[in-house]
Amino acid sequence: MTVAEDQRLDAMFSALSDPTRRAIVVRLAAGDATVNELAEPFNLSLPGISKHLKVLERSGLISRGRKAQFRPCHLELQALDVAAGWIEENRRLWSERFDKLDQHLRNLHEPPNGDRHE
Amino acid sequence: MNENTLRFTRIFEAPRQLVFSCMVEPEHLTHFWGPAGVTTPLDTITVDARVGGAFTTVMVNDRDGSTYPTSARYVEVTPPERLSWIEDHSGMTVTITFTELGTRRTQVDIEQTNVPEPMLDPAAQAGFLTSLDRFEAYLAQHAGAHR
């Protein structure tokens, strides 16, 4: 994983650490929505919801229409794929770590190549 | 148990106390903490193995020298049974349980909870489940290798 990808994941995880923002992501998974449509169910003021949307937008998880009058919010599915890929990376990390630990434990038991000099 | 928990299990042919020590002593960690192609130099590892203590490492890519710092705080240190920490950047909790299967055999279970929740979208959730399936296949393979 590159440093840039890592930073992007940090931003995504940080964005998703808030329950309101997670709920917004769930809502957007069902389809695009305007700021007003998002503010209503969460009982948030427009500045309040805008703050959350800015965090989500910076993380790359959502994008917002440039032309449309109400700038609808759109969930970036490929950004979620990056996060799903992280799960696979994490699995690989522990597998490889454990492979090395296994080898390390064997080396402790008997020196590599059968050498036995003290 | 929910979908945002990741579990890994491995059985090691070594006494439980030794396997536990490997997870909390820098002199051991430096040998295996980095995955394939990644080294964790001894002088980058900090272990303050007590509740609230820091666990930090810097993993270095052997190929291009790029670095991956990690930092966490211990939330449970119960030698030689259990070890748990919270990663600072992701908020993820990693809990490692060491189970004695004999005098020279130890089962290590890793449970990662509070995995960040981007898996709420059905497509991503499918990807997550595929990963778990692959992991189960992997486990089955290795369970066989370890008898």
PDB file of C-alpha atoms in Angstrom:
ATOM      1  CA  MET A   1       0.000   0.000   0.000  1.00  0.00           C
ATOM      2  CA  THR A   2       1.404   3.395  -0.976  1.00  0.00           C
ATOM      3  CA  VAL A   3       1.599   6.320   1.422  1.00  0.00           C
ATOM      4  CA  ALA A   4      -1.039   8.167  -0.649  1.00  0.00           C
ATOM      5  CA  GLU A   5      -3.434   5.208  -0.438  1.00  0.00           C
ATOM      6  CA  ASP A   6      -2.729   4.943   3.255  1.00  0.00           C
ATOM      7  CA  GLN A   7      -3.547   8.605   3.805  1.00  0.00           C
ATOM      8  CA  ARG A   8      -6.706   8.207   1.772  1.00  0.00           C
ATOM      9  CA  LEU A   9      -7.760   5.276   3.946  1.00  0.00           C
ATOM     10  CA  ASP A  10      -7.004   7.312   7.067  1.00  0.00           C
ATOM     11  CA  ALA A  11      -9.303  10.040   5.755  1.00  0.00           C
ATOM     12  CA  MET A  12     -12.027   7.498   4.964  1.00  0.00           C
ATOM     13  CA  PHE A  13     -11.801   5.740   8.314  1.00  0.00           C
ATOM     14  CA  SER A  14     -11.786   9.053  10.094  1.00  0.00           C
ATOM     15  CA  ALA A  15     -14.830  10.184   8.077  1.00  0.00           C
ATOM     16  CA  LEU A  16     -16.629   6.924   8.903  1.00  0.00           C
ATOM     17  CA  SER A  17     -15.811   7.085  12.614  1.00  0.00           C
ATOM     18  CA  ASP A  18     -18.861   9.305  13.132  1.00  0.00           C
ATOM     19  CA  PRO A  19     -22.316   7.636  13.348  1.00  0.00           C
ATOM     20  CA  THR A  20     -24.106  10.499  11.547  1.00  0.00           C
ATOM     21  CA  ARG A  21     -21.678  10.312   8.645  1.00  0.00           C
ATOM     22  CA  ARG A  22     -22.075   6.539   8.489  1.00  0.00           C
ATOM     23  CA  ALA A  23     -25.851   7.015   8.354  1.00  0.00           C
ATOM     24  CA  ILE A  24     -25.416   9.532   5.536  1.00  0.00           C
ATOM     25  CA  VAL A  25     -23.347   6.958   3.612  1.00  0.00           C
ATOM     26  CA  VAL A  26     -26.094   4.353   4.132  1.00  0.00           C
ATOM     27  CA  ARG A  27     -28.722   6.827   2.911  1.00  0.00           C
ATOM     28  CA  LEU A  28     -26.647   7.672  -0.190  1.00  0.00           C
ATOM     29  CA  ALA A  29     -26.170   3.977  -0.976  1.00  0.00           C
ATOM     30  CA  ALA A  30     -29.912   4.041  -1.807  1.00  0.00           C
ATOM     31  CA  GLY A  31     -29.463   6.947  -4.242  1.00  0.00           C
ATOM     32  CA  ASP A  32     -28.294  10.554  -4.618  1.00  0.00           C
ATOM     33  CA  ALA A  33     -29.811  13.155  -2.292  1.00  0.00           C
ATOM     34  CA  THR A  34     -29.701  16.912  -1.809  1.00  0.00           C
ATOM     35  CA  VAL A  35     -28.465  18.601   1.358  1.00  0.00           C
ATOM     36  CA  ASN A  36     -32.068  19.363   2.345  1.00  0.00           C
ATOM     37  CA  GLU A  37     -33.121  15.744   1.848  1.00  0.00           C
ATOM     38  CA  LEU A  38     -30.218  14.611   4.023  1.00  0.00           C
ATOM     39  CA  ALA A  39     -30.723  17.208   6.760  1.00  0.00           C
ATOM     40  CA  GLU A  40     -34.380  16.295   7.388  1.00  0.00           C
ATOM     41  CA  PRO A  41     -34.162  12.685   8.721  1.00  0.00           C
ATOM     42  CA  PHE A  42     -31.098  13.458  10.829  1.00  0.00           C
ATOM     43  CA  ASN A  43     -32.717  16.464  12.450  1.00  0.00           C
ATOM     44  CA  LEU A  44     -29.651  18.573  11.712  1.00  0.00           C
ATOM     45  CA  SER A  45     -29.314  22.212  10.772  1.00  0.00           C
ATOM     46  CA  LEU A  46     -28.084  22.950   7.246  1.00  0.00           C
ATOM     47  CA  PRO A  47     -24.681  24.193   8.526  1.00  0.00           C
ATOM     48  CA  GLY A  48     -24.467  21.042  10.679  1.00  0.00           C
ATOM     49  CA  ILE A  49     -25.081  18.684   7.780  1.00  0.00           C
ATOM     50  CA  SER A  50     -22.803  20.726   5.518  1.00  0.00           C
ATOM     51  CA  LYS A  51     -19.942  20.197   7.936  1.00  0.00           C
ATOM     52  CA  HIS A  52     -20.424  16.408   7.803  1.00  0.00           C
ATOM     53  CA  LEU A  53     -20.713  16.466   4.011  1.00  0.00           C
ATOM     54  CA  LYS A  54     -17.452  18.404   3.693  1.00  0.00           C
ATOM     55  CA  VAL A  55     -15.634  15.734   5.729  1.00  0.00           C
ATOM     56  CA  LEU A  56     -17.123  12.976   3.563  1.00  0.00           C
ATOM     57  CA  GLU A  57     -16.286  14.855   0.378  1.00  0.00           C
ATOM     58  CA  ARG A  58     -12.662  15.428   1.430  1.00  0.00           C
ATOM     59  CA  SER A  59     -12.290  11.699   2.166  1.00  0.00           C
ATOM     60  CA  GLY A  60     -13.408  10.882  -1.386  1.00  0.00           C
ATOM     61  CA  LEU A  61     -16.402   8.860  -0.165  1.00  0.00           C
ATOM     62  CA  ILE A  62     -18.922  11.223  -1.688  1.00  0.00           C
ATOM     63  CA  SER A  63     -18.948  13.747  -4.492  1.00  0.00           C
ATOM     64  CA  ARG A  64     -21.318  16.631  -5.100  1.00  0.00           C
ATOM     65  CA  GLY A  65     -22.852  17.780  -8.350  1.00  0.00           C
ATOM     66  CA  ARG A  66     -21.282  20.965  -9.685  1.00  0.00           C
ATOM     67  CA  LYS A  67     -23.954  22.114 -12.099  1.00  0.00           C
ATOM     68  CA  ALA A  68     -27.271  21.207 -10.534  1.00  0.00           C
ATOM     69  CA  GLN A  69     -28.880  23.912  -8.446  1.00  0.00           C
ATOM     70  CA  PHE A  70     -29.117  21.744  -5.322  1.00  0.00           C
ATOM     71  CA  ARG A  71     -25.751  20.022  -5.800  1.00  0.00           C
ATOM     72  CA  PRO A  72     -26.939  16.469  -5.055  1.00  0.00           C
ATOM     73  CA  CYS A  73     -24.600  14.236  -3.027  1.00  0.00           C
ATOM     74  CA  HIS A  74     -23.375  11.037  -4.631  1.00  0.00           C
ATOM     75  CA  LEU A  75     -21.750   8.033  -2.975  1.00  0.00           C
ATOM     76  CA  GLU A  76     -18.464   7.024  -4.650  1.00  0.00           C
ATOM     77  CA  LEU A  77     -18.730   3.244  -4.752  1.00  0.00           C
ATOM     78  CA  GLN A  78     -15.160   2.731  -5.932  1.00  0.00           C
ATOM     79  CA  ALA A  79     -13.970   4.504  -2.776  1.00  0.00           C
ATOM     80  CA  LEU A  80     -15.811   1.848  -0.780  1.00  0.00           C
ATOM     81  CA  ASP A  81     -14.074  -0.788  -2.878  1.00  0.00           C
ATOM     82  CA  VAL A  82     -10.743   0.639  -1.721  1.00  0.00           C
ATOM     83  CA  ALA A  83     -11.919   0.116   1.839  1.00  0.00           C
ATOM     84  CA  ALA A  84     -13.069  -3.435   0.997  1.00  0.00           C
ATOM     85  CA  GLY A  85      -9.636  -4.037  -0.525  1.00  0.00           C
ATOM     86  CA  TRP A  86      -8.167  -2.983   2.775  1.00  0.00           C
ATOM     87  CA  ILE A  87      -9.914  -5.928   4.437  1.00  0.00           C
ATOM     88  CA  GLU A  88      -8.116  -8.250   2.042  1.00  0.00           C
ATOM     89  CA  GLU A  89      -4.816  -6.434   2.685  1.00  0.00           C
ATOM     90  CA  ASN A  90      -5.336  -6.782   6.412  1.00  0.00           C
ATOM     91  CA  ARG A  91      -5.953 -10.524   6.047  1.00  0.00           C
ATOM     92  CA  ARG A  92      -2.758 -10.865   4.015  1.00  0.00           C
ATOM     93  CA  LEU A  93      -0.796  -8.834   6.577  1.00  0.00           C
ATOM     94  CA  TRP A  94      -1.644 -11.216   9.417  1.00  0.00           C
ATOM     95  CA  SER A  95      -1.127 -14.331   7.258  1.00  0.00           C
ATOM     96  CA  GLU A  96       2.344 -13.240   6.244  1.00  0.00           C
ATOM     97  CA  ARG A  97       3.173 -12.037   9.741  1.00  0.00           C
ATOM     98  CA  PHE A  98       2.175 -15.441  11.126  1.00  0.00           C
ATOM     99  CA  ASP A  99       4.229 -17.230   8.465  1.00  0.00           C
ATOM    100  CA  LYS A 100       7.250 -15.284   9.672  1.00  0.00           C
ATOM    101  CA  LEU A 101       6.427 -15.876  13.335  1.00  0.00           C
ATOM    102  CA  ASP A 102       6.204 -19.594  12.598  1.00  0.00           C
ATOM    103  CA  GLN A 103       9.660 -19.493  11.013  1.00  0.00           C
ATOM    104  CA  HIS A 104      11.017 -17.391  13.898  1.00  0.00           C
ATOM    105  CA  LEU A 105       9.747 -19.932  16.443  1.00  0.00           C
ATOM    106  CA  ARG A 106      11.383 -22.751  14.471  1.00  0.00           C
ATOM    107  CA  ASN A 107      14.681 -20.820  14.405  1.00  0.00           C
ATOM    108  CA  LEU A 108      14.525 -20.362  18.172  1.00  0.00           C
ATOM    109  CA  HIS A 109      14.047 -24.089  18.573  1.00  0.00           C
ATOM    110  CA  GLU A 110      16.981 -24.979  16.329  1.00  0.00           C
ATOM    111  CA  PRO A 111      19.385 -22.639  14.514  1.00  0.00           C
ATOM    112  CA  PRO A 112      18.839 -22.290  10.731  1.00  0.00           C
ATOM    113  CA  ASN A 113      20.636 -24.719   8.353  1.00  0.00           C
ATOM    114  CA  GLY A 114      21.234 -27.090  11.250  1.00  0.00           C
ATOM    115  CA  ASP A 115      24.282 -25.044  12.363  1.00  0.00           C
ATOM    116  CA  ARG A 116      24.882 -25.504  16.026  1.00  0.00           C
ATOM    117  CA  HIS A 117      27.792 -23.259  16.869  1.00  0.00           C
ATOM    118  CA  GLU A 118      27.309 -21.564  20.241  1.00  0.00           C
TER     119      GLU A 118
ATOM    120  CA  MET B   1     -20.521 -11.235  16.384  1.00  0.00           C
ATOM    121  CA  ASN B   2     -21.194  -8.865  13.508  1.00  0.00           C
ATOM    122  CA  GLU B   3     -19.904  -8.477   9.944  1.00  0.00           C
ATOM    123  CA  ASN B   4     -17.414  -5.873  11.070  1.00  0.00           C
ATOM    124  CA  THR B   5     -15.379  -8.341  13.068  1.00  0.00           C
ATOM    125  CA  LEU B   6     -12.378  -9.964  11.419  1.00  0.00           C
ATOM    126  CA  ARG B   7     -11.015 -13.190  12.873  1.00  0.00           C
ATOM    127  CA  PHE B   8      -7.808 -15.073  12.206  1.00  0.00           C
ATOM    128  CA  THR B   9      -6.508 -18.241  13.808  1.00  0.00           C
ATOM    129  CA  ARG B  10      -3.155 -19.958  13.637  1.00  0.00           C
ATOM    130  CA  ILE B  11      -1.647 -22.828  15.581  1.00  0.00           C
ATOM    131  CA  PHE B  12       2.040 -22.627  16.456  1.00  0.00           C
ATOM    132  CA  GLU B  13       4.249 -25.505  17.569  1.00  0.00           C
ATOM    133  CA  ALA B  14       5.622 -23.626  20.580  1.00  0.00           C
ATOM    134  CA  PRO B  15       4.785 -23.119  24.273  1.00  0.00           C
ATOM    135  CA  ARG B  16       2.183 -20.470  25.053  1.00  0.00           C
ATOM    136  CA  GLN B  17       4.510 -18.291  27.136  1.00  0.00           C
ATOM    137  CA  LEU B  18       6.983 -18.089  24.262  1.00  0.00           C
ATOM    138  CA  VAL B  19       4.326 -17.202  21.686  1.00  0.00           C
ATOM    139  CA  PHE B  20       3.001 -14.497  24.012  1.00  0.00           C
ATOM    140  CA  SER B  21       6.535 -13.134  24.536  1.00  0.00           C
ATOM    141  CA  CYS B  22       6.963 -12.944  20.768  1.00  0.00           C
ATOM    142  CA  MET B  23       4.043 -10.506  20.619  1.00  0.00           C
ATOM    143  CA  VAL B  24       5.340  -8.128  23.325  1.00  0.00           C
ATOM    144  CA  GLU B  25       9.132  -8.214  23.047  1.00  0.00           C
ATOM    145  CA  PRO B  26      10.758  -6.017  20.378  1.00  0.00           C
ATOM    146  CA  GLU B  27      13.633  -8.508  19.979  1.00  0.00           C
ATOM    147  CA  HIS B  28      11.049 -11.046  18.797  1.00  0.00           C
ATOM    148  CA  LEU B  29       8.688  -8.655  16.977  1.00  0.00           C
ATOM    149  CA  THR B  30      11.466  -7.404  14.705  1.00  0.00           C
ATOM    150  CA  HIS B  31      11.670 -10.925  13.207  1.00  0.00           C
ATOM    151  CA  PHE B  32       8.067 -11.150  12.033  1.00  0.00           C
ATOM    152  CA  TRP B  33       6.033  -7.952  12.488  1.00  0.00           C
ATOM    153  CA  GLY B  34       6.424  -6.793   8.888  1.00  0.00           C
ATOM    154  CA  PRO B  35       4.609  -8.907   6.279  1.00  0.00           C
ATOM    155  CA  ALA B  36       6.484 -10.388   3.283  1.00  0.00           C
ATOM    156  CA  GLY B  37       8.986  -7.897   1.826  1.00  0.00           C
ATOM    157  CA  VAL B  38       8.671  -5.545   4.793  1.00  0.00           C
ATOM    158  CA  THR B  39      11.126  -5.215   7.696  1.00  0.00           C
ATOM    159  CA  THR B  40      10.470  -3.728  11.122  1.00  0.00           C
ATOM    160  CA  PRO B  41      13.833  -2.485  12.489  1.00  0.00           C
ATOM    161  CA  LEU B  42      14.353  -3.216  16.165  1.00  0.00           C
ATOM    162  CA  ASP B  43      15.000   0.436  17.050  1.00  0.00           C
ATOM    163  CA  THR B  44      11.602   1.500  15.661  1.00  0.00           C
ATOM    164  CA  ILE B  45       9.628  -0.775  17.991  1.00  0.00           C
ATOM    165  CA  THR B  46       8.261   0.600  21.248  1.00  0.00           C
ATOM    166  CA  VAL B  47       6.399  -1.729  23.587  1.00  0.00           C
ATOM    167  CA  ASP B  48       5.050  -0.492  26.900  1.00  0.00           C
ATOM    168  CA  ALA B  49       3.043  -3.601  27.687  1.00  0.00           C
ATOM    169  CA  ARG B  50       0.599  -2.340  30.288  1.00  0.00           C
ATOM    170  CA  VAL B  51      -2.887  -0.872  30.069  1.00  0.00           C
ATOM    171  CA  GLY B  52      -2.604   2.554  28.427  1.00  0.00           C
ATOM    172  CA  GLY B  53       0.958   1.842  27.318  1.00  0.00           C
ATOM    173  CA  ALA B  54       2.115   2.551  23.773  1.00  0.00           C
ATOM    174  CA  PHE B  55       2.832  -0.002  21.047  1.00  0.00           C
ATOM    175  CA  THR B  56       4.475   1.634  18.046  1.00  0.00           C
ATOM    176  CA  THR B  57       6.441   0.309  15.090  1.00  0.00           C
ATOM    177  CA  VAL B  58       7.742   1.546  11.754  1.00  0.00           C
ATOM    178  CA  MET B  59       7.555  -1.020   8.974  1.00  0.00           C
ATOM    179  CA  VAL B  60       9.992  -0.420   6.106  1.00  0.00           C
ATOM    180  CA  ASN B  61       9.434  -1.706   2.580  1.00  0.00           C
ATOM    181  CA  ASP B  62      12.560  -3.670   1.555  1.00  0.00           C
ATOM    182  CA  ARG B  63      12.159  -2.671  -2.090  1.00  0.00           C
ATOM    183  CA  ASP B  64      11.749   1.121  -2.017  1.00  0.00           C
ATOM    184  CA  GLY B  65      12.344   2.066   1.625  1.00  0.00           C
ATOM    185  CA  SER B  66       8.863   3.530   2.065  1.00  0.00           C
ATOM    186  CA  THR B  67       7.749   3.495   5.685  1.00  0.00           C
ATOM    187  CA  TYR B  68       4.498   2.552   7.400  1.00  0.00           C
ATOM    188  CA  PRO B  69       4.352   3.807  10.975  1.00  0.00           C
ATOM    189  CA  THR B  70       1.835   2.116  13.272  1.00  0.00           C
ATOM    190  CA  SER B  71       0.760   3.212  16.713  1.00  0.00           C
ATOM    191  CA  ALA B  72      -1.621   1.750  19.255  1.00  0.00           C
ATOM    192  CA  ARG B  73      -2.471   1.759  22.961  1.00  0.00           C
ATOM    193  CA  TYR B  74      -2.769  -1.403  24.991  1.00  0.00           C
ATOM    194  CA  VAL B  75      -6.168  -1.941  26.597  1.00  0.00           C
ATOM    195  CA  GLU B  76      -5.468  -5.384  28.067  1.00  0.00           C
ATOM    196  CA  VAL B  77      -2.223  -7.146  28.916  1.00  0.00           C
ATOM    197  CA  THR B  78      -2.797 -10.518  30.616  1.00  0.00           C
ATOM    198  CA  PRO B  79       0.256 -12.739  30.127  1.00  0.00           C
ATOM    199  CA  PRO B  80       0.231 -15.311  28.692  1.00  0.00           C
ATOM    200  CA  GLU B  81      -3.475 -15.429  27.828  1.00  0.00           C
ATOM    201  CA  ARG B  82      -4.605 -12.233  26.219  1.00  0.00           C
ATOM    202  CA  LEU B  83      -3.369  -9.047  24.645  1.00  0.00           C
ATOM    203  CA  SER B  84      -5.463  -6.220  23.268  1.00  0.00           C
ATOM    204  CA  TRP B  85      -4.758  -2.817  21.770  1.00  0.00           C
ATOM    205  CA  ILE B  86      -6.569  -0.002  19.991  1.00  0.00           C
ATOM    206  CA  GLU B  87      -4.981   1.374  16.835  1.00  0.00           C
ATOM    207  CA  ASP B  88      -4.700   5.158  17.033  1.00  0.00           C
ATOM    208  CA  HIS B  89      -5.517   6.023  13.424  1.00  0.00           C
ATOM    209  CA  SER B  90      -8.356   3.607  12.694  1.00  0.00           C
ATOM    210  CA  GLY B  91      -9.823   3.172  16.192  1.00  0.00           C
ATOM    211  CA  MET B  92      -9.795  -0.559  15.506  1.00  0.00           C
ATOM    212  CA  THR B  93      -9.392  -2.922  18.453  1.00  0.00           C
ATOM    213  CA  VAL B  94      -7.116  -5.938  17.990  1.00  0.00           C
ATOM    214  CA  THR B  95      -7.479  -8.704  20.586  1.00  0.00           C
ATOM    215  CA  ILE B  96      -5.142 -11.691  20.590  1.00  0.00           C
ATOM    216  CA  THR B  97      -6.022 -14.770  22.622  1.00  0.00           C
ATOM    217  CA  PHE B  98      -3.387 -17.437  23.293  1.00  0.00           C
ATOM    218  CA  THR B  99      -4.784 -20.903  24.049  1.00  0.00           C
ATOM    219  CA  GLU B 100      -2.614 -23.771  25.258  1.00  0.00           C
ATOM    220  CA  LEU B 101      -3.261 -26.908  23.181  1.00  0.00           C
ATOM    221  CA  GLY B 102      -0.444 -28.851  24.849  1.00  0.00           C
ATOM    222  CA  THR B 103       2.938 -28.069  26.369  1.00  0.00           C
ATOM    223  CA  ARG B 104       4.400 -27.200  22.984  1.00  0.00           C
ATOM    224  CA  ARG B 105       1.380 -26.152  20.964  1.00  0.00           C
ATOM    225  CA  THR B 106      -0.492 -22.841  21.071  1.00  0.00           C
ATOM    226  CA  GLN B 107      -3.542 -21.558  19.260  1.00  0.00           C
ATOM    227  CA  VAL B 108      -3.529 -17.856  18.500  1.00  0.00           C
ATOM    228  CA  ASP B 109      -6.854 -16.171  17.749  1.00  0.00           C
ATOM    229  CA  ILE B 110      -6.940 -12.638  16.468  1.00  0.00           C
ATOM    230  CA  GLU B 111     -10.185 -10.725  16.684  1.00  0.00           C
ATOM    231  CA  GLN B 112     -10.355  -7.284  15.125  1.00  0.00           C
ATOM    232  CA  THR B 113     -13.437  -5.336  16.124  1.00  0.00           C
ATOM    233  CA  ASN B 114     -14.705  -1.876  15.396  1.00  0.00           C
ATOM    234  CA  VAL B 115     -13.440  -2.457  11.897  1.00  0.00           C
ATOM    235  CA  PRO B 116     -14.321   0.783  10.131  1.00  0.00           C
ATOM    236  CA  GLU B 117     -17.762   0.411   8.651  1.00  0.00           C
ATOM    237  CA  PRO B 118     -17.499   1.080   4.942  1.00  0.00           C
ATOM    238  CA  MET B 119     -19.102  -2.339   4.418  1.00  0.00           C
ATOM    239  CA  LEU B 120     -22.627  -1.000   4.678  1.00  0.00           C
ATOM    240  CA  ASP B 121     -23.165  -0.876   0.947  1.00  0.00           C
ATOM    241  CA  PRO B 122     -24.354  -4.287  -0.372  1.00  0.00           C
ATOM    242  CA  ALA B 123     -21.645  -4.437  -3.064  1.00  0.00           C
ATOM    243  CA  ALA B 124     -18.909  -3.767  -0.545  1.00  0.00           C
ATOM    244  CA  GLN B 125     -20.483  -6.209   1.864  1.00  0.00           C
ATOM    245  CA  ALA B 126     -20.305  -8.913  -0.802  1.00  0.00           C
ATOM    246  CA  GLY B 127     -16.600  -8.121  -1.188  1.00  0.00           C
ATOM    247  CA  PHE B 128     -16.137  -8.434   2.537  1.00  0.00           C
ATOM    248  CA  LEU B 129     -17.861 -11.813   2.637  1.00  0.00           C
ATOM    249  CA  THR B 130     -15.722 -13.017  -0.282  1.00  0.00           C
ATOM    250  CA  SER B 131     -12.638 -12.093   1.728  1.00  0.00           C
ATOM    251  CA  LEU B 132     -13.904 -14.095   4.682  1.00  0.00           C
ATOM    252  CA  ASP B 133     -14.629 -17.084   2.428  1.00  0.00           C
ATOM    253  CA  ARG B 134     -11.087 -16.919   1.084  1.00  0.00           C
ATOM    254  CA  PHE B 135      -9.782 -16.699   4.591  1.00  0.00           C
ATOM    255  CA  GLU B 136     -11.754 -19.778   5.605  1.00  0.00           C
ATOM    256  CA  ALA B 137     -10.323 -21.672   2.645  1.00  0.00           C
ATOM    257  CA  TYR B 138      -6.885 -20.488   3.689  1.00  0.00           C
ATOM    258  CA  LEU B 139      -7.501 -21.659   7.246  1.00  0.00           C
ATOM    259  CA  ALA B 140      -8.747 -25.040   6.082  1.00  0.00           C
ATOM    260  CA  GLN B 141      -5.571 -25.432   4.038  1.00  0.00           C
ATOM    261  CA  HIS B 142      -3.331 -24.494   6.951  1.00  0.00           C
ATOM    262  CA  ALA B 143      -5.276 -26.472   9.514  1.00  0.00           C
ATOM    263  CA  GLY B 144      -4.469 -29.432   7.276  1.00  0.00           C
ATOM    264  CA  ALA B 145      -0.803 -28.485   7.122  1.00  0.00           C
ATOM    265  CA  HIS B 146      -0.677 -28.370  10.904  1.00  0.00           C
ATOM    266  CA  ARG B 147      -2.742 -31.560  11.238  1.00  0.00           C
TER     267      ARG B 147
END
